[in-house]
Short mmCIF file of C-alpha atoms in Angstrom, two decimals:
data_model
loop_
_atom_site.label_atom_id
_atom_site.label_comp_id
_atom_site.label_asym_id
_atom_site.label_seq_id
_atom_site.Cartn_x
_atom_site.Cartn_y
_atom_site.Cartn_z
CA MET U 1 -6.32 7.60 -5.75
CA PRO U 2 -9.81 6.11 -6.18
CA TYR U 3 -10.25 2.39 -5.86
CA LYS U 4 -9.84 0.16 -8.92
CA VAL U 5 -13.57 -0.42 -9.27
CA ASN U 6 -13.88 3.27 -10.24
CA GLN U 7 -11.46 2.92 -13.16
CA GLU U 8 -14.15 3.55 -15.77
CA ARG U 9 -15.41 6.65 -13.96
CA ARG U 10 -12.01 8.05 -12.99
CA HIS U 11 -12.05 10.63 -15.79
CA ARG U 12 -15.02 12.31 -14.09
CA ILE U 13 -13.08 12.91 -10.87
CA PRO U 14 -11.38 16.33 -11.08
CA LYS U 15 -7.65 16.41 -10.52
CA ALA U 16 -6.63 18.01 -7.24
CA ARG U 17 -5.00 21.43 -7.67
CA CYS U 18 -2.24 22.06 -5.19
CA ARG U 19 0.26 24.83 -4.66
CA VAL U 20 3.48 24.91 -2.68
CA LYS U 21 3.16 26.99 0.48
CA ASN U 22 6.87 27.34 1.28
CA TRP U 23 8.32 27.86 -2.19
CA ARG U 24 11.04 30.25 -0.99
CA ASP U 25 12.32 27.79 1.62
CA TYR U 26 12.03 24.86 -0.77
CA ASP U 27 13.89 26.74 -3.51
CA ALA U 28 16.72 27.44 -1.06
CA ALA U 29 16.75 23.78 -0.02
CA LEU U 30 17.14 22.68 -3.64
CA ARG U 31 20.19 24.93 -3.95
CA ARG U 32 21.65 23.50 -0.73
CA ARG U 33 21.41 20.00 -2.20
CA GLY U 34 23.93 21.00 -4.84
CA ASP U 35 26.31 22.58 -2.34
CA LEU U 36 29.72 20.86 -2.30
CA THR U 37 30.54 22.07 1.22
CA VAL U 38 31.78 19.13 3.29
CA TRP U 39 31.94 19.04 7.07
CA VAL U 40 34.43 16.65 8.63
CA THR U 41 34.10 16.24 12.37
CA ALA U 42 36.91 15.41 14.75
CA GLU U 43 35.17 12.12 15.57
CA ALA U 44 35.27 11.16 11.88
CA LEU U 45 38.99 11.88 11.68
CA GLU U 46 39.67 9.77 14.75
CA ALA U 47 37.58 6.89 13.37
CA TRP U 48 39.17 7.01 9.91
CA THR U 49 41.70 4.32 10.82
CA PRO U 50 40.33 1.54 13.04
CA ALA U 51 42.08 0.67 16.27
CA THR U 52 44.21 -2.45 16.37
CA THR U 53 42.40 -5.52 17.65
CA GLY U 54 45.42 -7.65 18.52
CA ARG U 55 44.24 -10.47 16.29
CA ARG U 56 46.45 -12.33 13.89
CA GLY U 57 46.67 -11.12 10.32
CA ARG U 58 47.02 -7.80 8.62
CA PRO U 59 44.95 -5.08 10.35
CA GLN U 60 42.41 -3.09 8.37
CA ARG U 61 43.61 0.28 7.15
CA TYR U 62 40.18 1.86 6.75
CA SER U 63 37.18 1.78 9.06
CA GLU U 64 33.63 0.90 8.08
CA MET U 65 32.80 4.61 8.20
CA VAL U 66 35.22 5.33 5.34
CA VAL U 67 33.67 2.64 3.12
CA GLU U 68 30.17 3.88 3.95
CA THR U 69 31.17 7.45 3.10
CA GLY U 70 32.49 6.34 -0.27
CA LEU U 71 29.33 4.35 -0.97
CA MET U 72 27.11 7.31 -0.16
CA LEU U 73 29.18 9.62 -2.38
CA ARG U 74 28.93 7.11 -5.19
CA LEU U 75 25.15 6.89 -4.97
CA ALA U 76 24.56 10.61 -4.41
CA PHE U 77 26.62 11.68 -7.43
CA GLY U 78 26.06 8.61 -9.61
CA ARG U 79 29.76 7.80 -10.10
CA PRO U 80 31.53 4.43 -10.51
CA TRP U 81 34.03 3.31 -7.88
CA ARG U 82 37.08 4.72 -9.68
CA GLN U 83 35.56 8.20 -9.96
CA THR U 84 34.37 7.94 -6.36
CA GLU U 85 37.93 7.20 -5.27
CA GLY U 86 39.15 10.31 -7.09
CA MET U 87 36.32 12.43 -5.70
CA LEU U 88 37.00 11.46 -2.09
CA ALA U 89 40.74 12.05 -2.57
CA SER U 90 40.11 15.51 -4.00
CA ILE U 91 37.76 16.40 -1.13
CA LEU U 92 40.40 15.46 1.44
CA ARG U 93 43.05 17.36 -0.51
CA LEU U 94 40.90 20.52 -0.62
CA LEU U 95 40.32 20.19 3.12
CA GLY U 96 44.05 19.92 3.71
CA LEU U 97 43.79 16.49 5.32
CA ALA U 98 46.55 13.94 4.84
CA LEU U 99 44.33 10.87 5.12
CA PRO U 100 44.61 7.73 2.97
CA VAL U 101 41.80 6.94 0.54
CA PRO U 102 40.76 3.36 -0.29
CA ASP U 103 41.21 2.31 -3.88
CA HIS U 104 38.23 1.22 -5.95
CA THR U 105 38.90 -2.49 -5.41
CA THR U 106 38.93 -1.99 -1.64
CA PHE U 107 35.64 -0.12 -1.82
CA SER U 108 34.10 -2.91 -3.88
CA ARG U 109 35.42 -5.69 -1.63
CA ARG U 110 34.61 -4.05 1.71
CA SER U 111 31.06 -3.08 0.67
CA VAL U 112 30.06 -6.77 0.52
CA ASP U 113 29.61 -7.14 4.29
CA LEU U 114 29.13 -3.46 5.11
CA THR U 115 26.60 -2.60 7.80
CA VAL U 116 25.21 0.84 7.02
CA ALA U 117 24.32 2.96 10.02
CA LYS U 118 20.73 4.16 9.95
CA ALA U 119 20.16 7.89 9.45
CA VAL U 120 16.73 7.89 11.08
CA ARG U 121 15.66 10.10 13.92
CA THR U 122 14.56 8.37 17.12
CA ALA U 123 10.87 9.16 17.60
CA THR U 124 9.68 9.89 21.11
CA THR U 125 6.01 9.96 20.14
CA PRO U 126 4.04 7.34 18.19
CA VAL U 127 4.66 7.62 14.45
CA ASN U 128 2.46 6.78 11.49
CA VAL U 129 4.08 4.29 9.11
CA VAL U 130 3.35 3.77 5.41
CA ILE U 131 4.68 0.50 3.95
CA ASP U 132 5.15 -0.22 0.26
CA SER U 133 7.58 -1.91 -2.12
CA THR U 134 9.07 -1.32 -5.56
CA GLY U 135 11.33 -3.14 -8.01
CA LEU U 136 14.95 -2.31 -8.79
CA LYS U 137 16.69 -3.71 -11.84
CA VAL U 138 20.00 -5.49 -11.25
CA PHE U 139 21.56 -6.42 -14.55
CA GLY U 140 20.78 -8.18 -17.81
CA ALA U 141 20.55 -7.69 -21.53
CA GLY U 142 19.26 -4.26 -22.41
CA GLU U 143 16.40 -3.38 -24.69
CA TRP U 144 18.75 -2.49 -27.53
CA GLN U 145 20.14 -6.04 -27.54
CA ARG U 146 16.67 -7.50 -27.91
CA ASP U 147 15.89 -5.10 -30.74
CA LYS U 148 19.14 -5.99 -32.51
CA HIS U 149 19.46 -9.72 -31.90
CA GLY U 150 15.91 -10.70 -30.96
CA GLY U 151 14.95 -13.19 -28.29
CA LYS U 152 14.22 -12.61 -24.65
CA GLY U 153 16.71 -10.59 -22.66
CA ARG U 154 17.96 -11.76 -19.30
CA ARG U 155 16.76 -9.64 -16.43
CA THR U 156 17.10 -9.81 -12.68
CA TRP U 157 15.11 -7.75 -10.20
CA ARG U 158 15.17 -7.03 -6.49
CA LYS U 159 12.35 -5.70 -4.33
CA LEU U 160 12.94 -2.70 -2.10
CA HIS U 161 10.54 -2.58 0.84
CA LEU U 162 10.19 0.79 2.58
CA ALA U 163 8.54 2.04 5.76
CA VAL U 164 8.02 5.81 5.47
CA ASP U 165 6.94 8.50 7.92
CA PRO U 166 4.24 10.42 5.98
CA GLU U 167 4.61 13.53 8.15
CA SER U 168 8.34 14.07 7.56
CA GLY U 169 8.94 11.99 4.43
CA GLU U 170 11.82 10.14 6.07
CA ILE U 171 12.46 6.45 5.43
CA LEU U 172 12.13 4.72 8.79
CA ALA U 173 13.15 1.23 7.65
CA SER U 174 14.17 -0.59 4.50
CA GLU U 175 14.63 -4.18 3.33
CA LEU U 176 15.97 -5.48 0.03
CA THR U 177 14.84 -8.96 -0.97
CA THR U 178 14.53 -11.14 -4.02
CA THR U 179 11.32 -11.28 -6.04
CA GLU U 180 10.43 -14.60 -4.39
CA ASP U 181 9.80 -12.89 -1.03
CA GLY U 182 6.27 -11.57 -0.66
CA ASP U 183 5.41 -8.09 0.52
CA ALA U 184 3.52 -9.28 3.59
CA SER U 185 6.49 -11.30 4.85
CA GLN U 186 8.58 -8.12 5.23
CA VAL U 187 6.18 -6.23 7.50
CA GLY U 188 7.76 -7.72 10.63
CA PRO U 189 11.40 -7.02 9.65
CA LEU U 190 10.48 -3.44 8.74
CA LEU U 191 8.66 -2.73 11.99
CA ASP U 192 11.49 -4.28 14.02
CA GLN U 193 13.82 -1.57 12.71
CA ILE U 194 11.62 1.19 14.17
CA SER U 195 12.63 1.79 17.78
CA GLY U 196 9.78 4.06 18.87
CA PRO U 197 6.06 3.38 19.29
CA ILE U 198 3.81 3.08 16.25
CA ALA U 199 0.49 4.89 15.93
CA SER U 200 -0.73 3.37 12.65
CA VAL U 201 0.41 1.22 9.74
CA THR U 202 -0.96 1.99 6.27
CA ALA U 203 -0.45 -0.25 3.22
CA ASP U 204 -2.22 -1.24 0.02
CA GLY U 205 -4.39 -4.27 -0.61
CA ALA U 206 -1.42 -6.57 -1.25
CA TYR U 207 -0.84 -6.63 2.52
CA ASP U 208 -4.41 -7.63 3.38
CA GLY U 209 -4.49 -10.79 5.49
CA ASP U 210 -4.47 -12.10 9.04
CA PRO U 211 -0.67 -12.63 9.19
CA VAL U 212 -0.06 -8.90 8.67
CA TYR U 213 -2.63 -7.95 11.30
CA ARG U 214 -1.07 -10.38 13.78
CA THR U 215 2.42 -9.09 13.08
CA ILE U 216 1.39 -5.48 13.68
CA ALA U 217 -0.54 -6.40 16.83
CA ALA U 218 2.49 -8.25 18.19
CA ARG U 219 4.70 -5.22 17.52
CA ASP U 220 2.32 -2.61 18.98
CA PRO U 221 -1.20 -3.68 20.06
CA ALA U 222 -2.41 -0.07 20.05
CA ALA U 223 -1.37 0.58 16.44
CA ALA U 224 -4.18 1.13 13.95
CA VAL U 225 -4.08 -0.99 10.79
CA ILE U 226 -5.24 0.79 7.63
CA ILE U 227 -5.28 -1.75 4.81
CA PRO U 228 -8.10 -1.97 2.25
CA PRO U 229 -9.76 -5.41 2.28
CA ARG U 230 -9.96 -7.26 -0.99
CA SER U 231 -13.14 -7.05 -3.04
CA THR U 232 -13.88 -10.71 -2.17
CA ALA U 233 -13.28 -10.25 1.58
CA VAL U 234 -15.93 -11.52 3.99
CA PRO U 235 -16.35 -10.77 7.71
CA SER U 236 -14.89 -13.16 10.25
CA GLY U 237 -16.99 -15.53 12.32
CA THR U 238 -16.81 -13.19 15.34
CA ALA U 239 -17.75 -10.03 13.44
CA GLU U 240 -21.03 -9.63 15.33
CA THR U 241 -19.63 -10.17 18.83
CA THR U 242 -15.96 -9.15 18.76
CA PRO U 243 -15.20 -7.51 15.41
CA THR U 244 -11.60 -7.31 14.30
CA PRO U 245 -10.11 -4.16 12.74
CA ARG U 246 -10.59 -5.77 9.34
CA ASP U 247 -14.26 -6.41 10.15
CA ARG U 248 -14.70 -2.76 11.04
CA HIS U 249 -13.16 -1.76 7.72
CA LEU U 250 -15.58 -4.04 5.88
CA ARG U 251 -18.54 -2.59 7.77
CA MET U 252 -17.48 1.00 6.99
CA ILE U 253 -16.98 0.14 3.32
CA GLU U 254 -20.46 -1.36 3.20
CA GLU U 255 -21.95 1.76 4.76
CA ARG U 256 -19.95 4.47 2.98
CA GLY U 257 -18.42 2.83 -0.06
CA ARG U 258 -14.75 2.59 -0.95
CA LEU U 259 -14.26 6.31 -1.52
CA GLY U 260 -16.06 7.19 1.70
CA TRP U 261 -13.92 4.71 3.62
CA GLN U 262 -10.71 6.13 2.14
CA LYS U 263 -11.70 9.65 3.07
CA ALA U 264 -12.82 8.74 6.58
CA ILE U 265 -9.60 6.98 7.57
CA ASN U 266 -7.23 9.24 5.58
CA TYR U 267 -6.09 6.45 3.29
CA GLY U 268 -4.65 9.07 0.93
CA ARG U 269 -1.48 9.24 3.03
CA ARG U 270 -0.44 5.92 1.46
CA SER U 271 0.55 7.85 -1.67
CA LEU U 272 3.40 9.40 0.32
CA GLY U 273 5.05 5.98 0.37
CA GLU U 274 4.99 6.00 -3.43
CA VAL U 275 6.49 9.50 -3.33
CA ALA U 276 9.43 8.15 -1.30
CA MET U 277 10.00 5.39 -3.84
CA MET U 278 9.83 7.92 -6.68
CA ARG U 279 12.42 10.08 -4.91
CA TYR U 280 14.70 7.06 -4.46
CA LYS U 281 14.51 6.17 -8.15
CA THR U 282 14.98 9.79 -9.22
CA VAL U 283 17.99 10.54 -7.00
CA ILE U 284 19.68 7.14 -6.61
CA GLY U 285 18.44 5.41 -9.75
CA ARG U 286 16.19 2.60 -10.91
CA ARG U 287 18.89 -0.08 -10.88
CA LEU U 288 21.41 -1.57 -8.49
CA HIS U 289 25.11 -1.43 -9.32
CA ALA U 290 26.19 -4.38 -7.17
CA ARG U 291 25.91 -7.95 -8.41
CA THR U 292 25.58 -9.97 -5.17
CA LEU U 293 22.63 -9.77 -2.79
CA PRO U 294 24.63 -8.81 0.38
CA THR U 295 26.30 -5.94 -1.47
CA GLN U 296 22.96 -4.89 -2.94
CA LYS U 297 21.47 -4.74 0.56
CA ALA U 298 24.26 -2.38 1.68
CA GLU U 299 23.79 -0.27 -1.45
CA ALA U 300 20.03 0.07 -0.91
CA ALA U 301 20.51 0.98 2.78
CA ALA U 302 23.07 3.64 1.86
CA GLY U 303 20.70 4.99 -0.79
CA CYS U 304 17.92 5.35 1.79
CA LYS U 305 20.36 7.17 4.06
CA VAL U 306 21.16 9.63 1.26
CA ILE U 307 17.44 10.22 0.68
CA ASN U 308 16.90 10.94 4.39
CA ILE U 309 19.73 13.47 4.44
CA MET U 310 18.26 15.23 1.41
CA THR U 311 14.84 15.17 3.06
CA ARG U 312 16.19 17.12 6.03
CA LEU U 313 17.60 19.76 3.70
CA GLY U 314 14.06 20.77 2.75
CA MET U 315 10.76 19.46 1.46
CA PRO U 316 7.83 21.37 -0.07
CA VAL U 317 4.65 21.85 1.92
CA SER U 318 1.70 21.75 -0.50
CA GLN U 319 -1.83 23.00 0.06
CA CYS U 320 -4.73 21.98 -2.14
CA ILE U 321 -6.76 24.80 -3.70
CA THR U 322 -10.44 24.35 -2.89
#
């Protein structure tokens, strides 16, 4: 997308025409996403009931894996806890498995401190990372209440921070915070979740600043930082002798302009982070079901895991028509 300074001239820029190269494979992948076939491994059956710990008190009847499975089913099919309980029970009954199913209150209680296992592939080569954030609505008075009774409705929002691999579309890391936490403060926690080396980090202008550059350099000194400087940005005091990556961006923008800089460094891949957020809101939803922040964190992590599984089932490969 062109830079904001070109807003008035944006209508003159022709819209890119793209076509899907692998429509047959993508069409088959869309059908597989609606397949109700369920695979239950022997390891999952063994881990259904946790082993006794020898501690005092009543032992847990269901493992963390069972609660995580129920949470993922709930988010993937958009069902409340009671319907999720019935769905999981019917799946086990169709599979001929005599396994106990947690009730909806157990699901709700155990999901508070649930640690969701990451469904991210371990990269052996350096990966490119696109970082962005979006808002998720929690609860509050709806629009119809304001229209009927007037006044200002009560709303609460959370911010979902994502680190996305633009090549595969997978979500490499996620963080759910309150609206008081800034975007730049979550760059470190996101990069810490990525085990492999990082080739580049791409983000929008909200992440421009020395703290972000220092955080990325501390994580991987060889990683390239692709962040557009603000319109009021000025070179550092050492720009002539030892220019920083931000100084080099400013110099290229001065020579080629904003659009030339975006094209030269492939800044367009940042839009793939927005695509991941759009897919999350389309599949999982634009709001969080949980009311407390710890439970909301588990819900968002499980939602990202569902998106990654659907990504592996098939994604379209588009090619622009020149």
